[in-house]
CSV table of N, CA and C in Angstrom, one decimal:
chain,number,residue,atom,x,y,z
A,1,UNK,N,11.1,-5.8,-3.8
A,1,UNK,CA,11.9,-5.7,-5.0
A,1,UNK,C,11.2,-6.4,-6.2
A,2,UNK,N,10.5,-7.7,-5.8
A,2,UNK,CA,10.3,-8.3,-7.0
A,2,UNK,C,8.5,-7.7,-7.6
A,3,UNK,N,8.3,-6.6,-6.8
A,3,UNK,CA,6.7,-5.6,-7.5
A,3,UNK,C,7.5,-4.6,-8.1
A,4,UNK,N,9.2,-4.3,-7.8
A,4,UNK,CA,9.2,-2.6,-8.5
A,4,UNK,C,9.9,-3.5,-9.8
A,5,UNK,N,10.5,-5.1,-9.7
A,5,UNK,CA,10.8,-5.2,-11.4
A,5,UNK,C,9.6,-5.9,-12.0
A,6,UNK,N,8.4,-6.2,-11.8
A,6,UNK,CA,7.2,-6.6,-12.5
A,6,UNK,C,6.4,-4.7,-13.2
A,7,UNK,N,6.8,-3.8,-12.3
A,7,UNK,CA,6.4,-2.7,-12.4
A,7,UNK,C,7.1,-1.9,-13.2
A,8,UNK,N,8.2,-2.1,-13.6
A,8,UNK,CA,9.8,-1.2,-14.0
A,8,UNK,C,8.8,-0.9,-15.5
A,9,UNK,N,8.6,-1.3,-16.2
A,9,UNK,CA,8.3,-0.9,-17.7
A,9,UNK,C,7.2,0.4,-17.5
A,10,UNK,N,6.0,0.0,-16.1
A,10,UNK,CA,5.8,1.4,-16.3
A,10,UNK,C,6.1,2.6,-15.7
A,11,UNK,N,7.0,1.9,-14.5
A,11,UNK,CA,7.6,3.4,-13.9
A,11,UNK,C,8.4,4.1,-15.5
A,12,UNK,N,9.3,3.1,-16.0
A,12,UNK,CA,10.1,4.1,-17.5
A,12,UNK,C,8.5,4.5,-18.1
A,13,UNK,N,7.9,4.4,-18.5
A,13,UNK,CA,6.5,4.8,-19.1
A,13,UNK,C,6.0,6.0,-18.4
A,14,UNK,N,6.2,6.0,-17.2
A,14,UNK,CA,5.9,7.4,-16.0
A,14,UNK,C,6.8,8.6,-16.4
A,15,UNK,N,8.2,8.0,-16.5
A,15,UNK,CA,9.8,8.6,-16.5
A,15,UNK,C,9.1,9.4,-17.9
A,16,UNK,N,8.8,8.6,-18.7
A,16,UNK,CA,9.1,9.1,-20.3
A,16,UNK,C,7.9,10.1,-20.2
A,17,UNK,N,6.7,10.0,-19.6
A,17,UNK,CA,5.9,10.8,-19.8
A,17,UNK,C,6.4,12.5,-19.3
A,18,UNK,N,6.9,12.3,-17.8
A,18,UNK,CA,7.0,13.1,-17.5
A,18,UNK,C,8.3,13.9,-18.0
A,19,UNK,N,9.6,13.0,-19.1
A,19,UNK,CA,10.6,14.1,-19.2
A,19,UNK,C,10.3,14.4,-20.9
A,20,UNK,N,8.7,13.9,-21.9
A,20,UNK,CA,8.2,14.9,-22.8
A,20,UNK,C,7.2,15.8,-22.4
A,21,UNK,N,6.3,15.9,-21.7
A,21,UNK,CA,5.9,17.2,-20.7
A,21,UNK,C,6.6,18.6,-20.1
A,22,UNK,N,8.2,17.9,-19.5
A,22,UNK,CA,9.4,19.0,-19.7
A,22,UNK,C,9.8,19.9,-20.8
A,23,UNK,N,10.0,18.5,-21.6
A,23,UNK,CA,10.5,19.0,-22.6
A,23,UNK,C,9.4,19.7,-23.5
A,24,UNK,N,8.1,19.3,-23.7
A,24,UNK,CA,7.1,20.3,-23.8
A,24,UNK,C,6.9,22.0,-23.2
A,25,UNK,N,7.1,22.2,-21.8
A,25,UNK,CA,7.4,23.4,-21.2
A,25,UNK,C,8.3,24.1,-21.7
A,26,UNK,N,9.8,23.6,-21.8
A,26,UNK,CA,10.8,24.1,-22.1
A,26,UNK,C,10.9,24.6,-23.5
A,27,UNK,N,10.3,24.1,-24.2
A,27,UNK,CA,10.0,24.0,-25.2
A,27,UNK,C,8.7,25.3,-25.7
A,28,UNK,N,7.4,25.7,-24.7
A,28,UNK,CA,6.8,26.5,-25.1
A,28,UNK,C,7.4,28.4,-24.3
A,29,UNK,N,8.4,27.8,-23.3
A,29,UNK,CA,9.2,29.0,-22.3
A,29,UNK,C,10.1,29.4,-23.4
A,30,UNK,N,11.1,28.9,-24.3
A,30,UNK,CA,11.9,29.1,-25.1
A,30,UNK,C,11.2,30.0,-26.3
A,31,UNK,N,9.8,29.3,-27.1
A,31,UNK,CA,9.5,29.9,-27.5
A,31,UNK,C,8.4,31.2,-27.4
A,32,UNK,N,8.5,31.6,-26.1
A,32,UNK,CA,7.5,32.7,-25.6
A,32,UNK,C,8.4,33.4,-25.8
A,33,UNK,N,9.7,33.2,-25.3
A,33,UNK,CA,10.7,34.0,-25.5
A,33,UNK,C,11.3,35.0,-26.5
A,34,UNK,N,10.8,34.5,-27.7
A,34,UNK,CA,11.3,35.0,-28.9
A,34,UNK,C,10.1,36.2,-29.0
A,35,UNK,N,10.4,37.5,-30.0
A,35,UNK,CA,8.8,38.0,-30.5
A,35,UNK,C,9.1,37.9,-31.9
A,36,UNK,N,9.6,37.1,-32.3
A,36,UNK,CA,9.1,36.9,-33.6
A,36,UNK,C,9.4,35.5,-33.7
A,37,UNK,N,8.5,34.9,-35.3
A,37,UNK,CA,8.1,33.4,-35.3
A,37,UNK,C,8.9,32.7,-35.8
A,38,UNK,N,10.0,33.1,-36.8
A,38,UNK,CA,11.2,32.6,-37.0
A,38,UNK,C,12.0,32.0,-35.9
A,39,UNK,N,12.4,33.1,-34.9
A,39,UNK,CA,13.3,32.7,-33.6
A,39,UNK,C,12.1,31.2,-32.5
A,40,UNK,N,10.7,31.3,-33.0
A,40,UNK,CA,9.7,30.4,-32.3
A,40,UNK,C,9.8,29.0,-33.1
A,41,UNK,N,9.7,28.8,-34.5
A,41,UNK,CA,9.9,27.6,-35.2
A,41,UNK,C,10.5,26.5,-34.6
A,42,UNK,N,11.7,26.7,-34.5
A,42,UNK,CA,12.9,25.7,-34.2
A,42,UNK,C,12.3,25.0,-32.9
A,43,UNK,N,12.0,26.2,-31.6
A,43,UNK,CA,11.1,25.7,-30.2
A,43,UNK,C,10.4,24.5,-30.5
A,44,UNK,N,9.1,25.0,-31.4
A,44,UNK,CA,8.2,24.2,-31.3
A,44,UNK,C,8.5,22.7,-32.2
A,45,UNK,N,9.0,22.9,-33.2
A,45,UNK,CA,9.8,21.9,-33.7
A,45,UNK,C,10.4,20.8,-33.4
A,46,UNK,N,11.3,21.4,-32.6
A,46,UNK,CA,12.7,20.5,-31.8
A,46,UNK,C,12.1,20.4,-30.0
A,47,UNK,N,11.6,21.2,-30.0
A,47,UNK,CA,10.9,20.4,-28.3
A,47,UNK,C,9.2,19.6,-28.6
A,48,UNK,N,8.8,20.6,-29.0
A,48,UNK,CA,7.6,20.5,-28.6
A,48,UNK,C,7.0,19.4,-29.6
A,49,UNK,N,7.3,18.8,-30.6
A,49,UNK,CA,6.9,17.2,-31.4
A,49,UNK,C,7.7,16.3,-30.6
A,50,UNK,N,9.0,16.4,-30.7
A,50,UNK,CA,10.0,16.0,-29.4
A,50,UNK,C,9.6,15.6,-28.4
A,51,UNK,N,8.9,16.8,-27.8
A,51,UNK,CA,8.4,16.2,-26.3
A,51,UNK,C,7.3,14.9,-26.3
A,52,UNK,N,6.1,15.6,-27.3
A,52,UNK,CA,4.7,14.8,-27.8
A,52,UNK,C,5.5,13.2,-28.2
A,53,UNK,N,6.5,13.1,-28.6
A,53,UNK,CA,7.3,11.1,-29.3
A,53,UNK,C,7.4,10.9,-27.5
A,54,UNK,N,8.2,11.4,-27.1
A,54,UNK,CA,8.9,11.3,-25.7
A,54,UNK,C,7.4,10.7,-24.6
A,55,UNK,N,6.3,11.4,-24.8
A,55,UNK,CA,5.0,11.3,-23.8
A,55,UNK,C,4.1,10.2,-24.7
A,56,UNK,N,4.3,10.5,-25.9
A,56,UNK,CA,3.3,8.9,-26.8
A,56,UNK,C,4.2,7.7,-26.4
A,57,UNK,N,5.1,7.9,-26.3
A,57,UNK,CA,6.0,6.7,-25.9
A,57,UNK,C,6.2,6.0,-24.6
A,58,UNK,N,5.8,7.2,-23.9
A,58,UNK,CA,5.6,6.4,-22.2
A,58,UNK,C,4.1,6.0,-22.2
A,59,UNK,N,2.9,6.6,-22.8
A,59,UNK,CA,1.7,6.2,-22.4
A,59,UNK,C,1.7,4.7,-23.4
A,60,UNK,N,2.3,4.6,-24.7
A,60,UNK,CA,2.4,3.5,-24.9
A,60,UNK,C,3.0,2.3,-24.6
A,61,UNK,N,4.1,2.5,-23.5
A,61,UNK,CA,4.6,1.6,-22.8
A,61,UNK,C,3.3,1.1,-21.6
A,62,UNK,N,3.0,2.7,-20.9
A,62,UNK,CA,2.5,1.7,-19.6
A,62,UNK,C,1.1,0.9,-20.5
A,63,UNK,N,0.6,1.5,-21.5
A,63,UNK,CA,-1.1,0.5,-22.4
A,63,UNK,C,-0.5,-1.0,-22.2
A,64,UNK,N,1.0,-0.9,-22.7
A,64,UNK,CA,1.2,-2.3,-23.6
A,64,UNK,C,1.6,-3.4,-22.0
A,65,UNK,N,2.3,-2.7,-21.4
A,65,UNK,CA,2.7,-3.6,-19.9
A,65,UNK,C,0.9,-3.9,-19.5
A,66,UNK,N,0.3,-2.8,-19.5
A,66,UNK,CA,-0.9,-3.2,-18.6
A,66,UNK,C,-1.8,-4.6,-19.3
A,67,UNK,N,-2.2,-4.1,-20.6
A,67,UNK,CA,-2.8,-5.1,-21.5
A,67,UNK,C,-2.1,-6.9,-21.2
A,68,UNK,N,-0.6,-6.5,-21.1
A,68,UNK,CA,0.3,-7.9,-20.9
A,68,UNK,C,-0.1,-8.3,-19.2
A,69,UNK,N,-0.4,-7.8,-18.5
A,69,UNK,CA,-0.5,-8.1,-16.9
A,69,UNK,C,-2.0,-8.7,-17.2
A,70,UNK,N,-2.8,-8.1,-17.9
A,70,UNK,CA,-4.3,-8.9,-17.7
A,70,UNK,C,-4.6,-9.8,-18.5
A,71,UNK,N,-3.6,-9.7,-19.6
A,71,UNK,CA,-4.0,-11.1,-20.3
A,71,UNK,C,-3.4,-12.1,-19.7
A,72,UNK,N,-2.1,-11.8,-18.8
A,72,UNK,CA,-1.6,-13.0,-17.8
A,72,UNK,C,-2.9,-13.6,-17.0
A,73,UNK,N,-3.4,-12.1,-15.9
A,73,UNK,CA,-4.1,-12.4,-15.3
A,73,UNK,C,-5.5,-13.7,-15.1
A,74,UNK,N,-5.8,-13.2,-16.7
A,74,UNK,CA,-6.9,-14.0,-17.2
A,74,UNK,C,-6.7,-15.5,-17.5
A,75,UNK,N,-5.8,-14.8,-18.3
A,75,UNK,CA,-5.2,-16.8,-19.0
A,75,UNK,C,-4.9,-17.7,-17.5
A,76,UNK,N,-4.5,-17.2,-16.2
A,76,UNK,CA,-4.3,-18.0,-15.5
A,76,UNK,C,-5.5,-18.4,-14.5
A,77,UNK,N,-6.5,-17.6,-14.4
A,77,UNK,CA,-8.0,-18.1,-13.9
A,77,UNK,C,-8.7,-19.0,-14.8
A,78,UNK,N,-8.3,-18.3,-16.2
A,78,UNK,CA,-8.8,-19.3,-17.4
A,78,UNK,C,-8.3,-20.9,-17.0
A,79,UNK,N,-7.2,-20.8,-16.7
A,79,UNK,CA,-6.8,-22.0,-16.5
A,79,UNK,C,-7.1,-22.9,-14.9
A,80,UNK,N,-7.0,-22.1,-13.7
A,80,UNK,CA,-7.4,-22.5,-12.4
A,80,UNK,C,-9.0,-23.1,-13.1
A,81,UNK,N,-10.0,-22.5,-14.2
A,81,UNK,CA,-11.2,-23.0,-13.9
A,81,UNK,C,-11.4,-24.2,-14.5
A,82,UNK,N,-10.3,-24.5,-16.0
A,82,UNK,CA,-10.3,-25.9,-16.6
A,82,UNK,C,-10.0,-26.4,-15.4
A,83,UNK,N,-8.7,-26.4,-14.7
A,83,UNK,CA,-8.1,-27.3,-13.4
A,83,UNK,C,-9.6,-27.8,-12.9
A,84,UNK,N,-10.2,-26.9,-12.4
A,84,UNK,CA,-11.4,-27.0,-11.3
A,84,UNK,C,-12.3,-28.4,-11.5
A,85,UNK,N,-13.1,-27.8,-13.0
A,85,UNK,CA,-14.2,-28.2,-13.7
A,85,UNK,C,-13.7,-29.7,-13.7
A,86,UNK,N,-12.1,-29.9,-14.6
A,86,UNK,CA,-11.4,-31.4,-14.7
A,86,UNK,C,-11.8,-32.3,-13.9
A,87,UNK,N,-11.7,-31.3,-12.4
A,87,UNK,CA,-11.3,-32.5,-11.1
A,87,UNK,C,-12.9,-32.7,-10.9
A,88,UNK,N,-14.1,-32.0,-10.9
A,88,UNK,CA,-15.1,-32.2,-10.9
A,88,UNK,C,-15.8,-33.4,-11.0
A,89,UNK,N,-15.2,-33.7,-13.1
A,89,UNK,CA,-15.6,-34.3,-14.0
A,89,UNK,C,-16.9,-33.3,-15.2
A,90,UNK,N,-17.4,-32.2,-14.4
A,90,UNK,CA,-18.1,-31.5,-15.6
A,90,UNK,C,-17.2,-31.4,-16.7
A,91,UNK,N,-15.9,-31.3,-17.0
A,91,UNK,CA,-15.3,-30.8,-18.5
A,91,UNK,C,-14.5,-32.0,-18.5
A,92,UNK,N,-14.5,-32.5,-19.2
A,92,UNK,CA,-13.8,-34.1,-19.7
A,92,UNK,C,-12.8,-33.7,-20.4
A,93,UNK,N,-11.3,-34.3,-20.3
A,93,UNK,CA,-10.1,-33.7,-20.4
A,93,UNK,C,-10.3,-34.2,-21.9
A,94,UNK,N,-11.0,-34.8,-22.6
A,94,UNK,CA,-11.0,-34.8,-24.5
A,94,UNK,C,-12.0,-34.1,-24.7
A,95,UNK,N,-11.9,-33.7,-25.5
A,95,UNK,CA,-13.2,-32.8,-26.3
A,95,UNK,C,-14.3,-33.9,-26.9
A,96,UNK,N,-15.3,-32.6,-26.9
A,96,UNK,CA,-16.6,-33.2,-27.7
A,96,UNK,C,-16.3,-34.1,-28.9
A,97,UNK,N,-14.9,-34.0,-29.8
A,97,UNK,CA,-15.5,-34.4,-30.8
A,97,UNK,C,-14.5,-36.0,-30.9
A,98,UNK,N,-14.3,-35.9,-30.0
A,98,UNK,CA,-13.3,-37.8,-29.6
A,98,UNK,C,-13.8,-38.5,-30.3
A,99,UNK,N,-13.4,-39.5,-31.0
A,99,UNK,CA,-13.8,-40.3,-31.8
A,99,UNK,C,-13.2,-41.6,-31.4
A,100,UNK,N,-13.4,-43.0,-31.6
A,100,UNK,CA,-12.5,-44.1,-31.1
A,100,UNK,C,-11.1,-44.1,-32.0
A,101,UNK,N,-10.2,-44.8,-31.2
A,101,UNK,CA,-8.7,-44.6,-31.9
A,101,UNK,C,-9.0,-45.0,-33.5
A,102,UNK,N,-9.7,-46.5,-33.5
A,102,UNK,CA,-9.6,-47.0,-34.9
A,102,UNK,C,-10.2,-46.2,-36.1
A,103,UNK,N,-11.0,-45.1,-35.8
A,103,UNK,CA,-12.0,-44.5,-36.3
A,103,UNK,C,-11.1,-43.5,-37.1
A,104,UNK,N,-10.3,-43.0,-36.9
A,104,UNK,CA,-10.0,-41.3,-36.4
A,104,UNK,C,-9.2,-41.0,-37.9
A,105,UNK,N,-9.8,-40.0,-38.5
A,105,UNK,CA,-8.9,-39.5,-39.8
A,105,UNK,C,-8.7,-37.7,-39.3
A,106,UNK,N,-8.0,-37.5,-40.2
A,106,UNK,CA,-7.5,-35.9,-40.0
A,106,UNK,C,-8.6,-34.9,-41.1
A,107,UNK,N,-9.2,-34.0,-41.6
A,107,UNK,CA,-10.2,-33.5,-42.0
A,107,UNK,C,-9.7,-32.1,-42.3
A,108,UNK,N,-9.6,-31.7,-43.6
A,108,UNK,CA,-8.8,-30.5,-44.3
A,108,UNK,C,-9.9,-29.8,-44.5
A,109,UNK,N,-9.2,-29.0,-45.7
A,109,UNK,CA,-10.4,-27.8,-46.6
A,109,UNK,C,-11.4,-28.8,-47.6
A,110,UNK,N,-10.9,-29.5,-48.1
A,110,UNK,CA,-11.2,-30.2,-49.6
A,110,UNK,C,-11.1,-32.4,-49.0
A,111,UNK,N,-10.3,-32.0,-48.4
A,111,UNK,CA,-10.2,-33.9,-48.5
A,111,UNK,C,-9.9,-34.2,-46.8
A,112,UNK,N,-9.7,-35.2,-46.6
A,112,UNK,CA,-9.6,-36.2,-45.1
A,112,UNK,C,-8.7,-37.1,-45.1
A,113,UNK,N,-7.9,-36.8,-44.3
A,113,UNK,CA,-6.4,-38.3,-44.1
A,113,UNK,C,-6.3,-38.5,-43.1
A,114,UNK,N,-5.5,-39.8,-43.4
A,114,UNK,CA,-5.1,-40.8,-42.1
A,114,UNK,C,-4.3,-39.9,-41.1
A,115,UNK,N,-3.9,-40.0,-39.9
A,115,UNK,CA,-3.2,-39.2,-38.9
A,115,UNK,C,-1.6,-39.3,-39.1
A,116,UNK,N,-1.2,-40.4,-40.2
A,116,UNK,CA,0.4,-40.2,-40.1
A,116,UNK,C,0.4,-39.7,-42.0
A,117,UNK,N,-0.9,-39.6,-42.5
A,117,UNK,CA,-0.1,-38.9,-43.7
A,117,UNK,C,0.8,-38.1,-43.7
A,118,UNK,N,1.5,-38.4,-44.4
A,118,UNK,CA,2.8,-37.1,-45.2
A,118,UNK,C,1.7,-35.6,-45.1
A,119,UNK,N,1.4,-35.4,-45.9
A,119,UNK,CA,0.7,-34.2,-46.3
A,119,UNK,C,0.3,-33.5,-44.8
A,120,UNK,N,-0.4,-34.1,-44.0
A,120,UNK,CA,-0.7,-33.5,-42.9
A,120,UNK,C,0.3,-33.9,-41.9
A,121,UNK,N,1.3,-33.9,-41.8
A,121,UNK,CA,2.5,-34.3,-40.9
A,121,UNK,C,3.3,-33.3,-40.6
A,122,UNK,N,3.5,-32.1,-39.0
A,122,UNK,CA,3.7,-31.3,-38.6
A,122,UNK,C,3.0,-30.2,-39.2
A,123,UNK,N,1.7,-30.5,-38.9
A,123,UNK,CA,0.9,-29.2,-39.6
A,123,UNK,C,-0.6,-29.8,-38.5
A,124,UNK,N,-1.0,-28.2,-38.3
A,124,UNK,CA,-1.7,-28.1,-36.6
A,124,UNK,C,-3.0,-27.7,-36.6
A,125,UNK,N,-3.2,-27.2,-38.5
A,125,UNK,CA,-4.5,-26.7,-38.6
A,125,UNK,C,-6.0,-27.7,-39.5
A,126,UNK,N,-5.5,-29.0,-38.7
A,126,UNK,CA,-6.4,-29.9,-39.2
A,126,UNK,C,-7.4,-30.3,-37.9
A,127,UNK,N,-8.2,-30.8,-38.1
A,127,UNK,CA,-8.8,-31.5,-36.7
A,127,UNK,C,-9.3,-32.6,-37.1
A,128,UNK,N,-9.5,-33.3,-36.2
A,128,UNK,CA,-9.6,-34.8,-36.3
A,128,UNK,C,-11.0,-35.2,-35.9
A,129,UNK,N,-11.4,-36.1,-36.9
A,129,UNK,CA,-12.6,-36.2,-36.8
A,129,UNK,C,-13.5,-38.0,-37.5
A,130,UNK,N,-14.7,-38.4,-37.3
A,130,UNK,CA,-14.5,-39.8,-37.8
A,130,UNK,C,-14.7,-39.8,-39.4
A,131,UNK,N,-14.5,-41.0,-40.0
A,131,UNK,CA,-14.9,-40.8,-41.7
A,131,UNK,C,-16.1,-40.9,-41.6
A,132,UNK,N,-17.2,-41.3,-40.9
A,132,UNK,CA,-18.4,-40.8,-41.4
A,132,UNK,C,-18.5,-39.3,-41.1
A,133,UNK,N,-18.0,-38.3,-40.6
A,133,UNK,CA,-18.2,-37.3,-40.0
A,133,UNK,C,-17.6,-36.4,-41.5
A,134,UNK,N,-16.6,-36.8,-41.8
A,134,UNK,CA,-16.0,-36.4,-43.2
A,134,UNK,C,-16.8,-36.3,-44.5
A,135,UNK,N,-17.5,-37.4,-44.8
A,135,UNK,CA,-17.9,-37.8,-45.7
A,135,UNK,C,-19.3,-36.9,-45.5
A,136,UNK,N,-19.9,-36.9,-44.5
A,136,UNK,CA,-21.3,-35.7,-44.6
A,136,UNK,C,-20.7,-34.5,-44.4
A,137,UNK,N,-19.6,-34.4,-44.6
A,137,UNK,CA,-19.3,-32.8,-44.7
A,137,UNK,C,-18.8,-32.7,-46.3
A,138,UNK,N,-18.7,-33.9,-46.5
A,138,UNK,CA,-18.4,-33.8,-48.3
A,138,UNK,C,-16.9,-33.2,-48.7
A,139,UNK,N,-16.8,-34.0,-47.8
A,139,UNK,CA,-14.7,-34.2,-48.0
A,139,UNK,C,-14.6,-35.2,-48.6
A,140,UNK,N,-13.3,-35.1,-49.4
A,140,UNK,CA,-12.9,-36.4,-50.0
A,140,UNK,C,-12.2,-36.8,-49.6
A,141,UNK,N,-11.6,-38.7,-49.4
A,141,UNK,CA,-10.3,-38.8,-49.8
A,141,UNK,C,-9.2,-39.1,-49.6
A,142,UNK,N,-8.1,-39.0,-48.8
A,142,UNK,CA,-6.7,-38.4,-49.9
A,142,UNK,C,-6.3,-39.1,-50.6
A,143,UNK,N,-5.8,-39.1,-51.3
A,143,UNK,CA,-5.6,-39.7,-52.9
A,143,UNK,C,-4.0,-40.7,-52.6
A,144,UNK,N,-2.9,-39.9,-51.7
A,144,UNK,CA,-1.9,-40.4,-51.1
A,144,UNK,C,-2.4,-41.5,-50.3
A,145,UNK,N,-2.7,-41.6,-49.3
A,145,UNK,CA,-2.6,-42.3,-48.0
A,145,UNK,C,-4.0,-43.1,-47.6
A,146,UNK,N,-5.0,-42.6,-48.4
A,146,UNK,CA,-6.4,-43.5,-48.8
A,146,UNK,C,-7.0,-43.9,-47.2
A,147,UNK,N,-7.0,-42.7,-46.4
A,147,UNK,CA,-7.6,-42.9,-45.0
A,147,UNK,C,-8.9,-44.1,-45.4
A,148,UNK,N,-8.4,-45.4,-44.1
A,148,UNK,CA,-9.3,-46.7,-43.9
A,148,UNK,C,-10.5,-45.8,-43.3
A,149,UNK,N,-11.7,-46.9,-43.4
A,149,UNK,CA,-13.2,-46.1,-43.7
A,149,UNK,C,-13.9,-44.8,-44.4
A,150,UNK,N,-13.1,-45.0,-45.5
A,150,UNK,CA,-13.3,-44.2,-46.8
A,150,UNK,C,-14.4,-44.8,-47.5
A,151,UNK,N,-15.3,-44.4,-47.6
A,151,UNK,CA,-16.2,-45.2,-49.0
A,151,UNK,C,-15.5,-45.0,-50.2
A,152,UNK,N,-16.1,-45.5,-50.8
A,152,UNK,CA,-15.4,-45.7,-52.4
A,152,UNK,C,-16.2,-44.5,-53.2
């Protein structure tokens, strides 16, 4: 039960393909039917684009389920291998660029602040780094909150 509801988006993706393919047939039977192109129009029209939304629409379900199953897939080996490496000690649960607590300022586009400035306070696209590290990158600063180990 719990493989045919992890699977259900593409069996409807199967469903859809196969009832715009019908409706594709039905659709070129109706118009073989006519002998002239007037009485054919409407056929091709009304089934046969019809059918083509009805079959783009299931092959685009099963792409998008499948793409979502292996990015699961991945992200969770991705993760079994941080686990691994962790317990090792090869990959150290802080990153390369740890700095000591007293040290540690936040590091923008243009300037560098303390970790509880206002300005950088619930905002996730800064990284943290030391003030000498700032300062040879030729950041300034902040002009608010005057991160300690600022040169002058």
């Amino acid at each position: 039960m719990r493989n045919w509801i992890q699977n259900s988006p593409v069996s409807i993706g199967v469903g859809l393909i196969v009832v715009g393919l019908v409706t594709i047939f039905l659709a070129w039977n109706g118009a073989a039917s006519k002998d002239f192109v007037e009485g054919q129009i409407p056929y091709v029209i009304s089934g046969g684009i019809g059918g083509l939304v009805v079959a783009g629409a299931g092959i685009t379900t099963i792409l998008v389920q499948t793409r979502r199953r292996d990015t699961d897939a991945i992200t969770q080996r991705l993760d079994q291998m941080i686990e691994a490496l962790q317990e090792t000690g090869a990959f150290p649960a802080v990153g390369p660029t740890a700095v000591p607590e007293g040290a540690l300022v936040v590091a923008g586009r243009s300037t560098f602040h303390d970790p509880g400035c206002r300005i950088v306070d619930g905002r996730d696209d800064y990284r943290p780094v030391s003030p000498d590290a700032a300062a040879a990158k030729g950041l300034t600063p902040c002009r608010i909150c005057q991160p300690e180990g600022a040169s002058a």
